[in-house]
Tab-separated table of N, CA and C in Angstrom:
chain	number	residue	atom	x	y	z
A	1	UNK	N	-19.303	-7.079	19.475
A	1	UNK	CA	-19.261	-7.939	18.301
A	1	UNK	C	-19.002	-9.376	18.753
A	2	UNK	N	-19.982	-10.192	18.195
A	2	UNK	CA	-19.224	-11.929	18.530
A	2	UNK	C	-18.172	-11.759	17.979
A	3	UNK	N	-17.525	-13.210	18.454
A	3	UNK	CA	-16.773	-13.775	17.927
A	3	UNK	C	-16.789	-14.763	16.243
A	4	UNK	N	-15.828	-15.055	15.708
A	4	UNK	CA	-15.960	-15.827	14.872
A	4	UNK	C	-16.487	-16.870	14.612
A	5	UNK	N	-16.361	-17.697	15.980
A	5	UNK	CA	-16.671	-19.065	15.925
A	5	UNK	C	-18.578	-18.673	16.359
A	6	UNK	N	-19.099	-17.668	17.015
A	6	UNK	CA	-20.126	-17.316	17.530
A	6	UNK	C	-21.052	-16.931	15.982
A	7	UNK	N	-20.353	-16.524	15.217
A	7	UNK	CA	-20.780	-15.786	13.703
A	7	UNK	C	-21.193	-16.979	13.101
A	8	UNK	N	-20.352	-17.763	12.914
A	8	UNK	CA	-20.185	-19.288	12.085
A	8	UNK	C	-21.365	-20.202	13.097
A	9	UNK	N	-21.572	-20.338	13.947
A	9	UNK	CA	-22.374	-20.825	14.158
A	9	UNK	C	-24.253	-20.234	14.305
A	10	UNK	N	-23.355	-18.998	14.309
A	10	UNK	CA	-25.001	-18.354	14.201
A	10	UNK	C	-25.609	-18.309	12.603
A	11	UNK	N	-24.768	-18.290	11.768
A	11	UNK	CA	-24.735	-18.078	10.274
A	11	UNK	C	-24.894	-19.759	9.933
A	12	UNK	N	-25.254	-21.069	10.902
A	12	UNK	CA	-25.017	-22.371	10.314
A	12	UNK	C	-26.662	-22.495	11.182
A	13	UNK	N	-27.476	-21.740	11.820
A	13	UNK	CA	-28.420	-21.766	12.424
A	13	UNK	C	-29.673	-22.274	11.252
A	14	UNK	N	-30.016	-23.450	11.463
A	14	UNK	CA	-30.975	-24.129	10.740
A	14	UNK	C	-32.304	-23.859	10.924
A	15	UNK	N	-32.785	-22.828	12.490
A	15	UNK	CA	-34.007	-22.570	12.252
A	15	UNK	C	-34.196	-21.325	12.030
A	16	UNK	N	-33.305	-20.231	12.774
A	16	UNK	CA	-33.792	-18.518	12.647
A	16	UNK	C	-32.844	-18.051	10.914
A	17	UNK	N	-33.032	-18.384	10.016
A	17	UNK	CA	-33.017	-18.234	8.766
A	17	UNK	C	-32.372	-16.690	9.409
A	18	UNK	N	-33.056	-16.133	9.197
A	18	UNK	CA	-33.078	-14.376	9.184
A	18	UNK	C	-31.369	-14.320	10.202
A	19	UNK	N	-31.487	-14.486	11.130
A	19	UNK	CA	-30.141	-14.866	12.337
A	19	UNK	C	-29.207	-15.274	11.499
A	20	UNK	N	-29.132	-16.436	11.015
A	20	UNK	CA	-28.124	-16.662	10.211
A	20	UNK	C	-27.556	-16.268	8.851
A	21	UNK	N	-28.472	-15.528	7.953
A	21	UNK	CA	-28.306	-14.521	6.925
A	21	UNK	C	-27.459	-13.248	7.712
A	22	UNK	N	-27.714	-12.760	9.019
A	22	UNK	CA	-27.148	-11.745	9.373
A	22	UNK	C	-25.899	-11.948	10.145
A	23	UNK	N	-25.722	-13.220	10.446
A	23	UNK	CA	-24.355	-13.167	11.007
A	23	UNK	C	-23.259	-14.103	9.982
A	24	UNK	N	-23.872	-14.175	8.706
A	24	UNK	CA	-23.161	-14.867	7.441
A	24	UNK	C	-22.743	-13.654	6.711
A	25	UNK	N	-23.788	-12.362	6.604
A	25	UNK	CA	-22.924	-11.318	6.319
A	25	UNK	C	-22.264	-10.404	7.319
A	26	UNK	N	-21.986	-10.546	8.211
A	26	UNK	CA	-21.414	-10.228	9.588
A	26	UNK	C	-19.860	-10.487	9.292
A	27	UNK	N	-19.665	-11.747	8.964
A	27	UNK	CA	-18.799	-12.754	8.643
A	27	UNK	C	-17.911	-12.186	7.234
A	28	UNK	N	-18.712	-12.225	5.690
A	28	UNK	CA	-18.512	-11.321	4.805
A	28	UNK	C	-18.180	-9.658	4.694
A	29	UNK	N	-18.776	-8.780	5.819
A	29	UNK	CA	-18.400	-7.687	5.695
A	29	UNK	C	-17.419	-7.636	6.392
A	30	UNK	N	-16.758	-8.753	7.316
A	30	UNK	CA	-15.396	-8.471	8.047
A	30	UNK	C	-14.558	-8.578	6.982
A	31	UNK	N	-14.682	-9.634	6.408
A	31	UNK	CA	-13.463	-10.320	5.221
A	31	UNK	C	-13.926	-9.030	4.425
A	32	UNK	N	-14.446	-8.191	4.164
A	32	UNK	CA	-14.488	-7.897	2.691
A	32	UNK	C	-13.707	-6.207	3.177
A	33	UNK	N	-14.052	-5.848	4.346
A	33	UNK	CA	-13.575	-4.466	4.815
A	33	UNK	C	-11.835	-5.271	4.944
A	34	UNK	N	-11.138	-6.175	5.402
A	34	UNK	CA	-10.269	-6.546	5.843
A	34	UNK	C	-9.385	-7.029	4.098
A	35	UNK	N	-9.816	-7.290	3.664
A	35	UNK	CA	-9.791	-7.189	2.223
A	35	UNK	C	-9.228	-6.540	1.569
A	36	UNK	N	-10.517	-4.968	1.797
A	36	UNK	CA	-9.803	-4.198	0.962
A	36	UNK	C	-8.824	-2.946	1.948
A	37	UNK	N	-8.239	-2.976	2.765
A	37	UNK	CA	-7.679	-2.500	3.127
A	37	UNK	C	-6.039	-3.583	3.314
A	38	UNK	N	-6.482	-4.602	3.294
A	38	UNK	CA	-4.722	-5.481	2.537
A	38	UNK	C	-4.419	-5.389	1.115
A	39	UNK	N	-5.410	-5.161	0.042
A	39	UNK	CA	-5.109	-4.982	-1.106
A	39	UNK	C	-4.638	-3.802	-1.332
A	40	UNK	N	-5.429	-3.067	-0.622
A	40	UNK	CA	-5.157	-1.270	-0.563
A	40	UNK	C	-3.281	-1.358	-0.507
A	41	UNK	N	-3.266	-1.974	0.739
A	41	UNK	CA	-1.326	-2.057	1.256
A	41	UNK	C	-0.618	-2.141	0.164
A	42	UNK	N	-1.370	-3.755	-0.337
A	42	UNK	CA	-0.189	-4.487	-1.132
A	42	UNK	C	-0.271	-3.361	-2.628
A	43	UNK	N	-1.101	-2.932	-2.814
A	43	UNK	CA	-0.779	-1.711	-4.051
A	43	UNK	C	-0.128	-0.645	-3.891
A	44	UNK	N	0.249	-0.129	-2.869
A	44	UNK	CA	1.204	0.835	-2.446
A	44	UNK	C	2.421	0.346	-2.318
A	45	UNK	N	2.652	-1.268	-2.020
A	45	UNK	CA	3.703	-1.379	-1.926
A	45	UNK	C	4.315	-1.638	-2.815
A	46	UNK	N	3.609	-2.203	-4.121
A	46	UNK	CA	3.849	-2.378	-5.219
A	46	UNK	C	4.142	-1.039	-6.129
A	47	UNK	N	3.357	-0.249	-5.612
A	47	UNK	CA	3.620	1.447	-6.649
A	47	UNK	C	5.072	2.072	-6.090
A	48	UNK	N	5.658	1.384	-4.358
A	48	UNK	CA	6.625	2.031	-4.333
A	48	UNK	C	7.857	1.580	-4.845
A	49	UNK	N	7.572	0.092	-4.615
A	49	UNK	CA	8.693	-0.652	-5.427
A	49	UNK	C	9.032	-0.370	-6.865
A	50	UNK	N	7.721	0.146	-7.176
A	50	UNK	CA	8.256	0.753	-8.848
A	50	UNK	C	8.807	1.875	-8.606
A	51	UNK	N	8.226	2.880	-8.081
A	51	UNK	CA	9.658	3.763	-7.705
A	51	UNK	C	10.545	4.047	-7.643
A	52	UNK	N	10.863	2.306	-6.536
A	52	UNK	CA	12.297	2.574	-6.798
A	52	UNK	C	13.090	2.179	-7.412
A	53	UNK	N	12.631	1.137	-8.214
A	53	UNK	CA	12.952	0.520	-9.511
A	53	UNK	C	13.195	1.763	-10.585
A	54	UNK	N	12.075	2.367	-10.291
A	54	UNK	CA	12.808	3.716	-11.746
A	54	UNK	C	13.212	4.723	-10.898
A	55	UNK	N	13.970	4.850	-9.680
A	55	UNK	CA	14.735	5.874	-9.107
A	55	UNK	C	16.583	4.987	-9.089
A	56	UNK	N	16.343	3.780	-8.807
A	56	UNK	CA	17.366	3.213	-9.278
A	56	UNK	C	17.828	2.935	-10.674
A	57	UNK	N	17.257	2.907	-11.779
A	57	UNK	CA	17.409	2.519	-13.178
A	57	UNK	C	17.795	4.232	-13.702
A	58	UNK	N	17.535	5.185	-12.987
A	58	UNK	CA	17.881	6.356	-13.518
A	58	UNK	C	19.393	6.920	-13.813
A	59	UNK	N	19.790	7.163	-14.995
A	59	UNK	CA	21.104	7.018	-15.479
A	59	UNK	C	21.760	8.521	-15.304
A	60	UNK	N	21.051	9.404	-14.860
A	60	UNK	CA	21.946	10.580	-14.135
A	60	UNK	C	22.196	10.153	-12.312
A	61	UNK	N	21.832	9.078	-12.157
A	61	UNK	CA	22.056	9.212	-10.535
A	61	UNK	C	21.019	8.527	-9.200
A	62	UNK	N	20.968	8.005	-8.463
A	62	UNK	CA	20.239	7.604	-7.693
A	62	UNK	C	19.769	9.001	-6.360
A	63	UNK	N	18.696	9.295	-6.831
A	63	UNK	CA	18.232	9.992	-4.985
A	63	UNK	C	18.234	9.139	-3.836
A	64	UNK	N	19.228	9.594	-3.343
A	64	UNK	CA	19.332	7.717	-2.059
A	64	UNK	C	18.312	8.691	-0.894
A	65	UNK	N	17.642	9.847	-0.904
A	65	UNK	CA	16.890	10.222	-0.244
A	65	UNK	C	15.288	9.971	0.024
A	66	UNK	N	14.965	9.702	-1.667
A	66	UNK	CA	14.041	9.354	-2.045
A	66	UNK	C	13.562	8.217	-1.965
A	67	UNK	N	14.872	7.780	-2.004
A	67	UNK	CA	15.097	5.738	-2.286
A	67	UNK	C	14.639	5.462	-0.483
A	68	UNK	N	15.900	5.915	0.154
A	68	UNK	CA	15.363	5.652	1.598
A	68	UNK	C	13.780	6.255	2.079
A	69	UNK	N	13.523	6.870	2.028
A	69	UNK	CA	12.237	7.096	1.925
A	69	UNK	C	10.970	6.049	1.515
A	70	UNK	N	10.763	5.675	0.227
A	70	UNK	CA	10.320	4.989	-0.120
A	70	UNK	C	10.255	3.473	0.082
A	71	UNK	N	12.183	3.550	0.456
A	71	UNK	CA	12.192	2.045	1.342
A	71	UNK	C	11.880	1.582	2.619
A	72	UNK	N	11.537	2.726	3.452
A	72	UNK	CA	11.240	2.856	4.527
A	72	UNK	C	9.395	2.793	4.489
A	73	UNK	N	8.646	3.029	3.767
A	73	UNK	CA	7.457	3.175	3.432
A	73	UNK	C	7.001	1.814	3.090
A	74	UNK	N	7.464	1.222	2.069
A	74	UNK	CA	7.643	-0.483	1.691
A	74	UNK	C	7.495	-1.389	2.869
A	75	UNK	N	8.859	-0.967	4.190
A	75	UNK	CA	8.950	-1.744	5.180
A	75	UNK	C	7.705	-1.699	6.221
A	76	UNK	N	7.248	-0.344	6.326
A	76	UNK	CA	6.432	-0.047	7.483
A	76	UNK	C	4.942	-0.971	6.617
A	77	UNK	N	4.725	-0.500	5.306
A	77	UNK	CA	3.428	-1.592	5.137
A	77	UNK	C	3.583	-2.780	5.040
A	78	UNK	N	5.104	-3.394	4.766
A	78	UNK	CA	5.090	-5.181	4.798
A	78	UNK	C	4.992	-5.185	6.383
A	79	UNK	N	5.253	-4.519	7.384
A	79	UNK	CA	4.973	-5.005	8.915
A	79	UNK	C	3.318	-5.030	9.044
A	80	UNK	N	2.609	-3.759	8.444
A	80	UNK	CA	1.064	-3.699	7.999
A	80	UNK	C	0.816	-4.407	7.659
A	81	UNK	N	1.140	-5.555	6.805
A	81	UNK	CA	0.266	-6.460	6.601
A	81	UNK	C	0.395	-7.868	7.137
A	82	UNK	N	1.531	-7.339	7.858
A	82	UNK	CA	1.801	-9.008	8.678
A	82	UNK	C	0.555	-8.874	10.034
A	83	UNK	N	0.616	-7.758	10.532
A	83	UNK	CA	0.018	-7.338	11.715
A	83	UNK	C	-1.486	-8.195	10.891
A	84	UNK	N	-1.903	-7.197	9.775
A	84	UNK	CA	-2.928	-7.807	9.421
A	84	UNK	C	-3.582	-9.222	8.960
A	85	UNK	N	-2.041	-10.199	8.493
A	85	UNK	CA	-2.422	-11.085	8.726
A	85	UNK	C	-2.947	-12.030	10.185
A	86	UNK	N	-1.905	-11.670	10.449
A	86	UNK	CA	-2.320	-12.221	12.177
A	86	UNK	C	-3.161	-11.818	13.094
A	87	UNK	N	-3.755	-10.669	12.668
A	87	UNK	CA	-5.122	-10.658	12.960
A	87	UNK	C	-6.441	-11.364	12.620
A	88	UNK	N	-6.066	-11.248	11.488
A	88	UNK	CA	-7.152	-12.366	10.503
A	88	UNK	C	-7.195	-13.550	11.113
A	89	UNK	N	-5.599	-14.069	10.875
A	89	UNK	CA	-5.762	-15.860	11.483
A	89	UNK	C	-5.991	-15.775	12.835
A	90	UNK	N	-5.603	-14.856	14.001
A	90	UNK	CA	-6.319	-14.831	15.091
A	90	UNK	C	-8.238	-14.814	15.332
A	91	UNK	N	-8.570	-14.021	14.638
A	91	UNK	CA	-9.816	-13.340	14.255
A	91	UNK	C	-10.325	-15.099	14.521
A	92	UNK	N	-9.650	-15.573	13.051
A	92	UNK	CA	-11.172	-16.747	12.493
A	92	UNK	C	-10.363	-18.262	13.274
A	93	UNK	N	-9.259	-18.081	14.225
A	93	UNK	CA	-8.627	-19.403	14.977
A	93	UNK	C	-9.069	-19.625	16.126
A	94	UNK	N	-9.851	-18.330	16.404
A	94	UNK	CA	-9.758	-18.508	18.309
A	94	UNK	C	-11.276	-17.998	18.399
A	95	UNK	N	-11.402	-17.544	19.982
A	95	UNK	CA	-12.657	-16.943	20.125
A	95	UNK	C	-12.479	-15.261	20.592
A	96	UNK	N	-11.058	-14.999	19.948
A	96	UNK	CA	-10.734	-13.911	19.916
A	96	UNK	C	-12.202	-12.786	19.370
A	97	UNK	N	-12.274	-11.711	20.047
A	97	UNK	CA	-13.564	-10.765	19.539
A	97	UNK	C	-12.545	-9.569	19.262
A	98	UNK	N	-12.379	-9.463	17.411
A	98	UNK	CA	-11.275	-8.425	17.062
A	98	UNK	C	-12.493	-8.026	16.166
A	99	UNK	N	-12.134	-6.822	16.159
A	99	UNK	CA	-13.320	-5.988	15.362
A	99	UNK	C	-12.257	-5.698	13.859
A	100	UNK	N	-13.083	-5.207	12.940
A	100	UNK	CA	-12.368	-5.439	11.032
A	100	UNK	C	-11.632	-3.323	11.765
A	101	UNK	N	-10.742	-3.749	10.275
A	101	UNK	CA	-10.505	-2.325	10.248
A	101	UNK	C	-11.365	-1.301	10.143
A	102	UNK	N	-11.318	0.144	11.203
A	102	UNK	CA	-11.817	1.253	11.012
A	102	UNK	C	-11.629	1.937	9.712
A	103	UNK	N	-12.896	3.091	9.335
A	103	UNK	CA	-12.657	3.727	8.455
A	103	UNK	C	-11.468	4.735	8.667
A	104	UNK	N	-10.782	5.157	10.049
A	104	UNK	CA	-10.252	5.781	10.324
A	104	UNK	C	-8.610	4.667	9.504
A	105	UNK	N	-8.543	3.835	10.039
A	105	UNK	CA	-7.693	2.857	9.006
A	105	UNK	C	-7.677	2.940	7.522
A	106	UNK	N	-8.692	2.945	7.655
A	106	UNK	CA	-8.811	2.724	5.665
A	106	UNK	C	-8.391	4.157	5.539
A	107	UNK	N	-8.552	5.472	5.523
A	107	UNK	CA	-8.224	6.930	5.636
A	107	UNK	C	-6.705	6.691	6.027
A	108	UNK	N	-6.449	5.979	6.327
A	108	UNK	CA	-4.863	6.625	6.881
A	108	UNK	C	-3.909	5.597	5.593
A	109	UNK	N	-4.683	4.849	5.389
A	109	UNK	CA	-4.174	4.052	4.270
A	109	UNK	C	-4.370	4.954	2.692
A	110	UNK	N	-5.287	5.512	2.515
A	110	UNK	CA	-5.450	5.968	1.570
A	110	UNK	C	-4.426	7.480	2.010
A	111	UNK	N	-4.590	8.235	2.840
A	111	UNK	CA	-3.130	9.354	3.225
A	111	UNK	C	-2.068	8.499	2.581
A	112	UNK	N	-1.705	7.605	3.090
A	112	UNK	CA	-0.025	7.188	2.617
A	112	UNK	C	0.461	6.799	1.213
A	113	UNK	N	-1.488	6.585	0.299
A	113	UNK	CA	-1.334	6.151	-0.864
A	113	UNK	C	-0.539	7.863	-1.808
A	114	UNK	N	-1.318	8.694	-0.757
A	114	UNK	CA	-1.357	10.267	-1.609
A	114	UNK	C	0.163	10.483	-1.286
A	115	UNK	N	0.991	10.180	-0.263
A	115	UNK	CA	2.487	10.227	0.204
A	115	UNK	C	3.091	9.784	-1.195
A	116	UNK	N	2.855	7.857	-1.368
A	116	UNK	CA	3.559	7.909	-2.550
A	116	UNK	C	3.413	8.547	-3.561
A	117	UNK	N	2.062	8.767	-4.279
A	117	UNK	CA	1.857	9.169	-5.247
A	117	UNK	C	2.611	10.601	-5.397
A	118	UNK	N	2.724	11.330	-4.276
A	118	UNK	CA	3.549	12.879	-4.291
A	118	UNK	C	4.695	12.609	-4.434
A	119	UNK	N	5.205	11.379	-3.543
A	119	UNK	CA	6.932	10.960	-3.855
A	119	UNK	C	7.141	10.318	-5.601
A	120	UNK	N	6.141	10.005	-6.150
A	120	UNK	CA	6.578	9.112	-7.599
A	120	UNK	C	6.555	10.490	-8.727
A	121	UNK	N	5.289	11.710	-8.025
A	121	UNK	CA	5.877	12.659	-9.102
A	121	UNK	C	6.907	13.868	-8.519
A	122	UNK	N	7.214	13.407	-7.240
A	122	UNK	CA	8.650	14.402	-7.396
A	122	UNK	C	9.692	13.954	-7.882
A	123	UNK	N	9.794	12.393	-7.801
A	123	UNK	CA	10.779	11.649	-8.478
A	123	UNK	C	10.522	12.296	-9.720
A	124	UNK	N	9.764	11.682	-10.270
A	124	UNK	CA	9.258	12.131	-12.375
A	124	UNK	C	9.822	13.719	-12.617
A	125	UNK	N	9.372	14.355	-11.573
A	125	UNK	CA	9.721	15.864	-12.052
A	125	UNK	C	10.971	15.678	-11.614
A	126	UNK	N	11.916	15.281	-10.723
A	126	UNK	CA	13.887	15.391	-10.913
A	126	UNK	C	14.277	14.618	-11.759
A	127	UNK	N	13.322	13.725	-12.188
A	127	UNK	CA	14.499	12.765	-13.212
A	127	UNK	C	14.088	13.662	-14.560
A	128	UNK	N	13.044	14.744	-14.625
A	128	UNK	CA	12.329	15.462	-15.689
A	128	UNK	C	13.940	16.498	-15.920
A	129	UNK	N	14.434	17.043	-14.458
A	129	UNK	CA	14.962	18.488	-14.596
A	129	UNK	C	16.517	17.664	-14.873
A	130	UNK	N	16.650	16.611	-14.254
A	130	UNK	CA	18.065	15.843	-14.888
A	130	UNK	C	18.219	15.170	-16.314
A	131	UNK	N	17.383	14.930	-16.738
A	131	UNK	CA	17.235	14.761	-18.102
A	131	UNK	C	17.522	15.977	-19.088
A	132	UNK	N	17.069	16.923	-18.634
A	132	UNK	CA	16.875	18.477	-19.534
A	132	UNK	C	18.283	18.658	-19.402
A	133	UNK	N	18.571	19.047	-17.827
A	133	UNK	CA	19.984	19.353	-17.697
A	133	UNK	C	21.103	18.863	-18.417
A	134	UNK	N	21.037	17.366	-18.312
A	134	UNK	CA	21.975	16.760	-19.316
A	134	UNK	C	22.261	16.906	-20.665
A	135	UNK	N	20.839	16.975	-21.330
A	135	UNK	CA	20.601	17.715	-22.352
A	135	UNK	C	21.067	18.985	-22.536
A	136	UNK	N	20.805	20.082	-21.884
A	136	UNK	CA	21.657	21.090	-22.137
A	136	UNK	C	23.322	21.047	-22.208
A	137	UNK	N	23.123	20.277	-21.351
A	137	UNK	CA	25.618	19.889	-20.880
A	137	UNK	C	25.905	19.224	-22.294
A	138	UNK	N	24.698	18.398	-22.241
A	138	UNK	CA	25.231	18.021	-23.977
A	138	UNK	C	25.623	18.722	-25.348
A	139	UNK	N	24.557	19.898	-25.497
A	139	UNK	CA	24.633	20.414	-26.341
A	139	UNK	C	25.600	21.612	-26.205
A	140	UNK	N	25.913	22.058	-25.216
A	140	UNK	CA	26.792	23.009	-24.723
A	140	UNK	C	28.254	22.553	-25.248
A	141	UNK	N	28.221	21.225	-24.438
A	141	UNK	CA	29.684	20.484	-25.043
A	141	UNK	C	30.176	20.224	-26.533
A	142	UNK	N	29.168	20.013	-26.631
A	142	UNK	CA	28.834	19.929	-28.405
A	142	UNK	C	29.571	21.296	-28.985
A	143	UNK	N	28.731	22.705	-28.806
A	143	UNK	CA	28.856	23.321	-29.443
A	143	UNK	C	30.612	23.927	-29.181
A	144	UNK	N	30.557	23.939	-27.728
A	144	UNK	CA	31.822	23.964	-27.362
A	144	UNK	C	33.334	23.375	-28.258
A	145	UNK	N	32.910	22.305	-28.439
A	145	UNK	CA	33.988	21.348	-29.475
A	145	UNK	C	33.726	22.178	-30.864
A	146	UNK	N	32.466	22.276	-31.431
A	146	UNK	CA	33.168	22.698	-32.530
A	146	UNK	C	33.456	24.324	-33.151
A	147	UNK	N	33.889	25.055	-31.744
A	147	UNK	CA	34.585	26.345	-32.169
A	147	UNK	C	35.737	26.175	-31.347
A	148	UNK	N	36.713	26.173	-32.355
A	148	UNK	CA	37.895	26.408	-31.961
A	148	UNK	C	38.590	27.051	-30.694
């Protein structure tokens, strides 16, 4: 693969038209694969932060198991996307020859999306069985008080 600066100038090529259409989308399919695999991140990291926003706001109790978990998941993709920034600004600063993310990347990104998504409904289903529970202690207590 050229380089960036090799793309940009082949894509600014005033006579082979055809040459420079192909290394202008050369250029576009890096940014656009690189793209969507940082947006991909930043939505996971955002679905976990809600997480733990409603694993913390939960009024029977915090899963600090779940919580660490999830906070640990948060951290490893904000380092993901630093990596990925600095690839990028390496990519299009230098004459660095970095190739865009693999599909094998994008797949491992979408695995970790299915991680949270399994961690947000095991959360939903304990805050489901602590809710009920309470509910029952409630009504138990209840009935409890009023027989003598």
């Amino acid at each position: 693969m050229p380089t960036f600066r090799d793309l940009q100038a082949q894509a600014n090529d005033p006579v082979n038209k055809a040459k420079a259409l192909e290394a202008a989308l050369q250029i576009l399919r890096f940014h656009a694969v690189f793209n969507t695999e940082y947006h991909l991140v930043e939505d996971k990291i955002v679905e976990a932060e809600d997480a733990i926003d409603a694993i913390d706001a939960n009024p029977n109790g915090v899963d600090q198991a779940m919580r660490a978990d999830l906070s640990e998941f948060v951290l490893e993709q904000q380092g993901r996307l630093d990596l990925l920034d600095a690839k990028l600004r390496a990519f299009e600063a230098s004459d660095l020859n970095i190739r865009p993310p693999t599909k094998e990347m994008v797949a491992q990104v979408k695995k970790e999306t299915a991680l949270v998504a399994a961690l947000q409904v095991k959360g939903g289903a304990l805050s489901a069985i602590i809710k009920g529970l309470t509910e029952i202690a409630q009504i138990a207590d209840k009935s409890g008080k009023s027989h003598p």
